[in-house]
Amino acid sequence: MTRARAQLTLVPGDRSIQWRALGPVEVVVAGRSADLGPPRQRALFGLFLSQVDRPVAVDAVIEDLWSGDPPAAAMASVRAYVSNLRRVLEPDRPPRAPATVLCTRAPGYLLDSQGVDFDVHQFTAYAAAGRAALSRADPARAVGEFDAALGLWRGRAYADVCDAAWAAPEVARLEESRLSVLEARCAAQLQLGGHHGAVAELEMHVRTHPLREHGCELLALALYRAGRQAEALGVLRVTRARLTEELGIDPGATLQRLERDILIQAPALDWHPPATTPIGLLSEPGAPALPDPTEATATVSTPAELATGGAQRVVSTHVQGLSEVIGRRQELTALRAAFTDPARHGRPIWRVLTGLGGVGKTSLARAYAQRYQDHYGLVWWVRAEDPEAIPGEFRALLDILAPQYAEYTHDPVQAVHAMLANRAGTWLLVIDNVAEPEALRGLLPAAGAGDVLVTSRAGTWPDRQMVLPVQPLTPPHAMQLVTALSGDADQDSAVILAHELGGLPLALAQAGCYVAHSALDLAAYLSLYRCRRAELHRQGHAPDYPATVATTWQLAFDQLSVPARALLNLLAWYAPDTISLDRLLTADTDHLKLPEPVNTVLRPLLTDALHRHQAITELISYGLLTRNSPGGSVTVHRLVQAVTADQLTADNHHGAWIDAAAALLEAPAPYGQVPG
């Protein structure tokens, strides 16, 4: 790292060409600003600069330069602009010699930054060096590095072309990086005891960016150390109110803890001079362990490598060790087609695999990642079932990509996003088991040449085009799976069992593994299943599934509201494929007598349309119910029905629910409605 850093600091004047994007786009040759030509030619250079060291397709160039409405001569114009830019970028290139800076590279052009001072790369290197200094408890060095990074800025990034749609992701990424460095500089200043001087800078920063929690945290701490405790608490309370009003969220744990500490005047908030021995060299109890070498294979980039886009290969071990996936060729093909869309324009593409718990969403995501991992330079897996653990999943990746400042950063998710946005080559991020669309807020990278694959049981998503529903296996594939895992070739029993289990991969795998590790064959298991279903739902370990049929939906069951659970209890007793809710829940129930305790919980669904629709929506959101059509027909998977019925039977409530289901089925339809 020291040698790479010295090259940046000791010999900047030796470079003959400089590219600048942290302000108006500029090329400096031998100390003089070069003429980049007319506006569209200048915009073309800005476009290449935003994708530096990555090939840009000609079709994308034409689409972006003319905002989707190119003239007939667009191709000829692009070639002329490229020719002119090559003369600017390589003024000493002999005639007919091949271009080495703005190169022709299928399917278009590539701007090669080798041997060039590019201010974006310099900014990234200075910022990384500053964070490394902070991690070594050297705040004075950190302030110097951060000052050097911020000193490169001459205004808004890509200022003269920033209004173009293609520039927006890169401009946003760089602005986020600048703000992060500014906050890191203030943090270093606070470590040096400069809280009085930091207050003015942070007040302006928070006034301009009031929703940045880290900036608010630093300002409150600076005010407290400056003896202004009431103002510090005021900043935190205004921030809390603004987050609640504008975003509908509470402050993060760090801000909440800081408010508590200020109220009790915790000694930990007081300033202490930096230690003479860098903290990074001390071995302290409880210090974070080094990244688990089995979690991913990687080498560490230096700041210079980070600045020039150098990227090591990283593959999470969650991708490895998958059992054979049967019957998912169509889904894998659809995912690959979506992720190879040439119209990404430097932005990540994301898709969501949705479906019932146990239908195989995670296995499908792993199968995709495993099959196509050679197409990605980075494949990382984030387990999202516990929202509080998600930052740790990203920090583990940050420990690999940039260990020199991973410990310092307060927001590992955004830090990883920034690195992915500037990473050479493609990457794949799998976010597994997201509870609901809202839980994705802040987790999806906004820029970079990558793909994001999400799995979720949630059945409702704002953008349906991004959703790929995962269905139970077809009968032939279900039979293939259960015979393969059981080792029993009895196809007749396999067909019947596949139907009984509704083609659900979890149930099929659980049954197949139970047979494989017991004295039963498929025929005997089928016979036993019909009389001991509830017990068998708890038996057998299915590879690639952490839960059994009996437990996989329990978390969703526990979170259901009373009306939603009542609706599920009712639907457990009907044929699963096509249940007409309009017919059942709008029946003429004025004289209908329902048994208790069913009547108490079910009556609101029958008499209040709002309660009814809320319960239906809730079951759909948990993936427990599928709407077949707007007319009210729904499907409940037969195993969801079975587990629900088994729970009611265990509680001795099944008789009342069966009677209620029969009574509603026999109740007369409302006036004017034909029973269906």
mmCIF file with all atom_site columns, C-alpha atoms in Angstrom, residues 13-129:
data_model
loop_
_atom_site.group_PDB
_atom_site.id
_atom_site.type_symbol
_atom_site.label_atom_id
_atom_site.label_alt_id
_atom_site.label_comp_id
_atom_site.label_asym_id
_atom_site.label_entity_id
_atom_site.label_seq_id
_atom_site.pdbx_PDB_ins_code
_atom_site.Cartn_x
_atom_site.Cartn_y
_atom_site.Cartn_z
_atom_site.occupancy
_atom_site.B_iso_or_equiv
_atom_site.pdbx_formal_charge
_atom_site.auth_seq_id
_atom_site.auth_comp_id
_atom_site.auth_asym_id
_atom_site.auth_atom_id
_atom_site.pdbx_PDB_model_num
ATOM 1   C CA . GLY A 1 13  ? 3.559   16.137 -12.264 1.00 0.00 ? 13  GLY A CA 1
ATOM 2   C CA . ASP A 1 14  ? 5.263   13.449 -14.317 1.00 0.00 ? 14  ASP A CA 1
ATOM 3   C CA . ARG A 1 15  ? 1.982   12.397 -15.933 1.00 0.00 ? 15  ARG A CA 1
ATOM 4   C CA . SER A 1 16  ? 1.307   14.014 -19.294 1.00 0.00 ? 16  SER A CA 1
ATOM 5   C CA . ILE A 1 17  ? -2.473  13.484 -19.278 1.00 0.00 ? 17  ILE A CA 1
ATOM 6   C CA . GLN A 1 18  ? -5.072  14.088 -16.584 1.00 0.00 ? 18  GLN A CA 1
ATOM 7   C CA . TRP A 1 19  ? -8.796  13.342 -16.696 1.00 0.00 ? 19  TRP A CA 1
ATOM 8   C CA . ARG A 1 20  ? -11.158 15.205 -14.419 1.00 0.00 ? 20  ARG A CA 1
ATOM 9   C CA . ALA A 1 21  ? -14.779 14.446 -13.576 1.00 0.00 ? 21  ALA A CA 1
ATOM 10  C CA . LEU A 1 22  ? -15.098 15.918 -10.070 1.00 0.00 ? 22  LEU A CA 1
ATOM 11  C CA . GLY A 1 23  ? -16.474 19.117 -11.556 1.00 0.00 ? 23  GLY A CA 1
ATOM 12  C CA . PRO A 1 24  ? -16.846 19.902 -15.274 1.00 0.00 ? 24  PRO A CA 1
ATOM 13  C CA . VAL A 1 25  ? -15.475 17.114 -17.474 1.00 0.00 ? 25  VAL A CA 1
ATOM 14  C CA . GLU A 1 26  ? -11.941 18.009 -18.482 1.00 0.00 ? 26  GLU A CA 1
ATOM 15  C CA . VAL A 1 27  ? -8.832  16.599 -20.182 1.00 0.00 ? 27  VAL A CA 1
ATOM 16  C CA . VAL A 1 28  ? -5.511  18.218 -19.279 1.00 0.00 ? 28  VAL A CA 1
ATOM 17  C CA . VAL A 1 29  ? -2.578  17.535 -21.613 1.00 0.00 ? 29  VAL A CA 1
ATOM 18  C CA . ALA A 1 30  ? 0.875   18.777 -20.561 1.00 0.00 ? 30  ALA A CA 1
ATOM 19  C CA . GLY A 1 31  ? -0.691  21.153 -18.072 1.00 0.00 ? 31  GLY A CA 1
ATOM 20  C CA . ARG A 1 32  ? -3.203  22.678 -20.481 1.00 0.00 ? 32  ARG A CA 1
ATOM 21  C CA . SER A 1 33  ? -6.924  22.037 -20.769 1.00 0.00 ? 33  SER A CA 1
ATOM 22  C CA . ALA A 1 34  ? -7.729  20.350 -24.082 1.00 0.00 ? 34  ALA A CA 1
ATOM 23  C CA . ASP A 1 35  ? -10.672 21.267 -26.290 1.00 0.00 ? 35  ASP A CA 1
ATOM 24  C CA . LEU A 1 36  ? -13.175 18.418 -26.144 1.00 0.00 ? 36  LEU A CA 1
ATOM 25  C CA . GLY A 1 37  ? -15.229 19.826 -29.007 1.00 0.00 ? 37  GLY A CA 1
ATOM 26  C CA . PRO A 1 38  ? -18.967 20.453 -29.330 1.00 0.00 ? 38  PRO A CA 1
ATOM 27  C CA . PRO A 1 39  ? -21.410 19.583 -26.503 1.00 0.00 ? 39  PRO A CA 1
ATOM 28  C CA . ARG A 1 40  ? -22.408 16.127 -27.775 1.00 0.00 ? 40  ARG A CA 1
ATOM 29  C CA . GLN A 1 41  ? -18.772 15.125 -28.311 1.00 0.00 ? 41  GLN A CA 1
ATOM 30  C CA . ARG A 1 42  ? -17.957 16.360 -24.798 1.00 0.00 ? 42  ARG A CA 1
ATOM 31  C CA . ALA A 1 43  ? -20.920 14.363 -23.499 1.00 0.00 ? 43  ALA A CA 1
ATOM 32  C CA . LEU A 1 44  ? -19.578 11.266 -25.257 1.00 0.00 ? 44  LEU A CA 1
ATOM 33  C CA . PHE A 1 45  ? -16.258 11.617 -23.467 1.00 0.00 ? 45  PHE A CA 1
ATOM 34  C CA . GLY A 1 46  ? -18.134 12.046 -20.188 1.00 0.00 ? 46  GLY A CA 1
ATOM 35  C CA . LEU A 1 47  ? -20.084 8.870  -20.926 1.00 0.00 ? 47  LEU A CA 1
ATOM 36  C CA . PHE A 1 48  ? -16.870 6.921  -21.588 1.00 0.00 ? 48  PHE A CA 1
ATOM 37  C CA . LEU A 1 49  ? -15.313 8.432  -18.464 1.00 0.00 ? 49  LEU A CA 1
ATOM 38  C CA . SER A 1 50  ? -18.252 7.302  -16.313 1.00 0.00 ? 50  SER A CA 1
ATOM 39  C CA . GLN A 1 51  ? -17.643 3.745  -17.563 1.00 0.00 ? 51  GLN A CA 1
ATOM 40  C CA . VAL A 1 52  ? -13.842 3.962  -17.561 1.00 0.00 ? 52  VAL A CA 1
ATOM 41  C CA . ASP A 1 53  ? -12.016 0.659  -18.093 1.00 0.00 ? 53  ASP A CA 1
ATOM 42  C CA . ARG A 1 54  ? -15.296 -1.017 -19.056 1.00 0.00 ? 54  ARG A CA 1
ATOM 43  C CA . PRO A 1 55  ? -16.508 -1.591 -22.627 1.00 0.00 ? 55  PRO A CA 1
ATOM 44  C CA . VAL A 1 56  ? -19.503 0.493  -23.665 1.00 0.00 ? 56  VAL A CA 1
ATOM 45  C CA . ALA A 1 57  ? -21.750 -0.909 -26.407 1.00 0.00 ? 57  ALA A CA 1
ATOM 46  C CA . VAL A 1 58  ? -22.294 1.282  -29.465 1.00 0.00 ? 58  VAL A CA 1
ATOM 47  C CA . ASP A 1 59  ? -26.050 0.779  -29.168 1.00 0.00 ? 59  ASP A CA 1
ATOM 48  C CA . ALA A 1 60  ? -25.950 2.088  -25.593 1.00 0.00 ? 60  ALA A CA 1
ATOM 49  C CA . VAL A 1 61  ? -23.858 5.086  -26.694 1.00 0.00 ? 61  VAL A CA 1
ATOM 50  C CA . ILE A 1 62  ? -26.387 6.033  -29.353 1.00 0.00 ? 62  ILE A CA 1
ATOM 51  C CA . GLU A 1 63  ? -29.319 5.484  -26.999 1.00 0.00 ? 63  GLU A CA 1
ATOM 52  C CA . ASP A 1 64  ? -27.763 7.651  -24.280 1.00 0.00 ? 64  ASP A CA 1
ATOM 53  C CA . LEU A 1 65  ? -26.374 10.463 -26.441 1.00 0.00 ? 65  LEU A CA 1
ATOM 54  C CA . TRP A 1 66  ? -29.675 11.109 -28.176 1.00 0.00 ? 66  TRP A CA 1
ATOM 55  C CA . SER A 1 67  ? -31.943 10.198 -25.233 1.00 0.00 ? 67  SER A CA 1
ATOM 56  C CA . GLY A 1 68  ? -33.667 7.393  -27.097 1.00 0.00 ? 68  GLY A CA 1
ATOM 57  C CA . ASP A 1 69  ? -34.375 9.407  -30.279 1.00 0.00 ? 69  ASP A CA 1
ATOM 58  C CA . PRO A 1 70  ? -31.247 9.090  -32.457 1.00 0.00 ? 70  PRO A CA 1
ATOM 59  C CA . PRO A 1 71  ? -31.062 10.502 -35.999 1.00 0.00 ? 71  PRO A CA 1
ATOM 60  C CA . ALA A 1 72  ? -30.438 8.294  -38.997 1.00 0.00 ? 72  ALA A CA 1
ATOM 61  C CA . ALA A 1 73  ? -26.781 9.358  -39.103 1.00 0.00 ? 73  ALA A CA 1
ATOM 62  C CA . ALA A 1 74  ? -26.143 8.641  -35.406 1.00 0.00 ? 74  ALA A CA 1
ATOM 63  C CA . MET A 1 75  ? -23.607 5.880  -36.088 1.00 0.00 ? 75  MET A CA 1
ATOM 64  C CA . ALA A 1 76  ? -21.577 8.090  -38.407 1.00 0.00 ? 76  ALA A CA 1
ATOM 65  C CA . SER A 1 77  ? -21.639 10.902 -35.855 1.00 0.00 ? 77  SER A CA 1
ATOM 66  C CA . VAL A 1 78  ? -20.395 8.598  -33.090 1.00 0.00 ? 78  VAL A CA 1
ATOM 67  C CA . ARG A 1 79  ? -17.509 7.433  -35.253 1.00 0.00 ? 79  ARG A CA 1
ATOM 68  C CA . ALA A 1 80  ? -16.561 11.034 -36.028 1.00 0.00 ? 80  ALA A CA 1
ATOM 69  C CA . TYR A 1 81  ? -16.696 11.992 -32.342 1.00 0.00 ? 81  TYR A CA 1
ATOM 70  C CA . VAL A 1 82  ? -14.542 8.999  -31.396 1.00 0.00 ? 82  VAL A CA 1
ATOM 71  C CA . SER A 1 83  ? -11.986 9.905  -34.054 1.00 0.00 ? 83  SER A CA 1
ATOM 72  C CA . ASN A 1 84  ? -11.802 13.488 -32.771 1.00 0.00 ? 84  ASN A CA 1
ATOM 73  C CA . LEU A 1 85  ? -11.505 12.383 -29.153 1.00 0.00 ? 85  LEU A CA 1
ATOM 74  C CA . ARG A 1 86  ? -8.680  10.006 -30.008 1.00 0.00 ? 86  ARG A CA 1
ATOM 75  C CA . ARG A 1 87  ? -6.686  12.929 -31.382 1.00 0.00 ? 87  ARG A CA 1
ATOM 76  C CA . VAL A 1 88  ? -7.291  14.829 -28.139 1.00 0.00 ? 88  VAL A CA 1
ATOM 77  C CA . LEU A 1 89  ? -6.421  11.910 -25.875 1.00 0.00 ? 89  LEU A CA 1
ATOM 78  C CA . GLU A 1 90  ? -3.350  10.780 -27.820 1.00 0.00 ? 90  GLU A CA 1
ATOM 79  C CA . PRO A 1 91  ? -1.915  13.897 -29.485 1.00 0.00 ? 91  PRO A CA 1
ATOM 80  C CA . ASP A 1 92  ? 1.429   12.212 -30.190 1.00 0.00 ? 92  ASP A CA 1
ATOM 81  C CA . ARG A 1 93  ? 0.036   8.995  -31.695 1.00 0.00 ? 93  ARG A CA 1
ATOM 82  C CA . PRO A 1 94  ? 1.574   8.405  -35.166 1.00 0.00 ? 94  PRO A CA 1
ATOM 83  C CA . PRO A 1 95  ? -0.816  8.290  -38.132 1.00 0.00 ? 95  PRO A CA 1
ATOM 84  C CA . ARG A 1 96  ? -2.464  4.882  -38.677 1.00 0.00 ? 96  ARG A CA 1
ATOM 85  C CA . ALA A 1 97  ? -1.135  3.607  -35.340 1.00 0.00 ? 97  ALA A CA 1
ATOM 86  C CA . PRO A 1 98  ? -3.831  1.796  -33.326 1.00 0.00 ? 98  PRO A CA 1
ATOM 87  C CA . ALA A 1 99  ? -5.490  3.767  -30.547 1.00 0.00 ? 99  ALA A CA 1
ATOM 88  C CA . THR A 1 100 ? -4.385  2.687  -27.060 1.00 0.00 ? 100 THR A CA 1
ATOM 89  C CA . VAL A 1 101 ? -6.530  4.973  -24.885 1.00 0.00 ? 101 VAL A CA 1
ATOM 90  C CA . LEU A 1 102 ? -9.972  5.086  -26.500 1.00 0.00 ? 102 LEU A CA 1
ATOM 91  C CA . CYS A 1 103 ? -9.899  1.576  -27.912 1.00 0.00 ? 103 CYS A CA 1
ATOM 92  C CA . THR A 1 104 ? -12.326 -0.323 -30.079 1.00 0.00 ? 104 THR A CA 1
ATOM 93  C CA . ARG A 1 105 ? -13.542 -3.172 -27.915 1.00 0.00 ? 105 ARG A CA 1
ATOM 94  C CA . ALA A 1 106 ? -16.557 -5.356 -28.738 1.00 0.00 ? 106 ALA A CA 1
ATOM 95  C CA . PRO A 1 107 ? -19.378 -4.483 -28.565 1.00 0.00 ? 107 PRO A CA 1
ATOM 96  C CA . GLY A 1 108 ? -18.234 -0.848 -28.751 1.00 0.00 ? 108 GLY A CA 1
ATOM 97  C CA . TYR A 1 109 ? -15.440 1.188  -27.163 1.00 0.00 ? 109 TYR A CA 1
ATOM 98  C CA . LEU A 1 110 ? -13.331 1.152  -23.999 1.00 0.00 ? 110 LEU A CA 1
ATOM 99  C CA . LEU A 1 111 ? -11.588 4.112  -22.353 1.00 0.00 ? 111 LEU A CA 1
ATOM 100 C CA . ASP A 1 112 ? -8.345  2.760  -20.839 1.00 0.00 ? 112 ASP A CA 1
ATOM 101 C CA . SER A 1 113 ? -7.103  4.710  -17.801 1.00 0.00 ? 113 SER A CA 1
ATOM 102 C CA . GLN A 1 114 ? -3.683  3.052  -17.577 1.00 0.00 ? 114 GLN A CA 1
ATOM 103 C CA . GLY A 1 115 ? -0.969  5.677  -17.144 1.00 0.00 ? 115 GLY A CA 1
ATOM 104 C CA . VAL A 1 116 ? -3.463  8.520  -16.642 1.00 0.00 ? 116 VAL A CA 1
ATOM 105 C CA . ASP A 1 117 ? -4.192  10.625 -13.554 1.00 0.00 ? 117 ASP A CA 1
ATOM 106 C CA . PHE A 1 118 ? -7.979  10.320 -13.159 1.00 0.00 ? 118 PHE A CA 1
ATOM 107 C CA . ASP A 1 119 ? -9.286  12.429 -10.293 1.00 0.00 ? 119 ASP A CA 1
ATOM 108 C CA . VAL A 1 120 ? -12.042 9.922  -9.422  1.00 0.00 ? 120 VAL A CA 1
ATOM 109 C CA . HIS A 1 121 ? -9.429  7.192  -8.938  1.00 0.00 ? 121 HIS A CA 1
ATOM 110 C CA . GLN A 1 122 ? -7.253  9.567  -6.917  1.00 0.00 ? 122 GLN A CA 1
ATOM 111 C CA . PHE A 1 123 ? -10.219 10.529 -4.746  1.00 0.00 ? 123 PHE A CA 1
ATOM 112 C CA . THR A 1 124 ? -10.990 6.869  -4.055  1.00 0.00 ? 124 THR A CA 1
ATOM 113 C CA . ALA A 1 125 ? -7.363  6.144  -3.165  1.00 0.00 ? 125 ALA A CA 1
ATOM 114 C CA . TYR A 1 126 ? -7.041  9.126  -0.816  1.00 0.00 ? 126 TYR A CA 1
ATOM 115 C CA . ALA A 1 127 ? -10.343 8.204  0.846   1.00 0.00 ? 127 ALA A CA 1
ATOM 116 C CA . ALA A 1 128 ? -9.252  4.589  1.364   1.00 0.00 ? 128 ALA A CA 1
ATOM 117 C CA . ALA A 1 129 ? -5.918  5.738  2.788   1.00 0.00 ? 129 ALA A CA 1
#
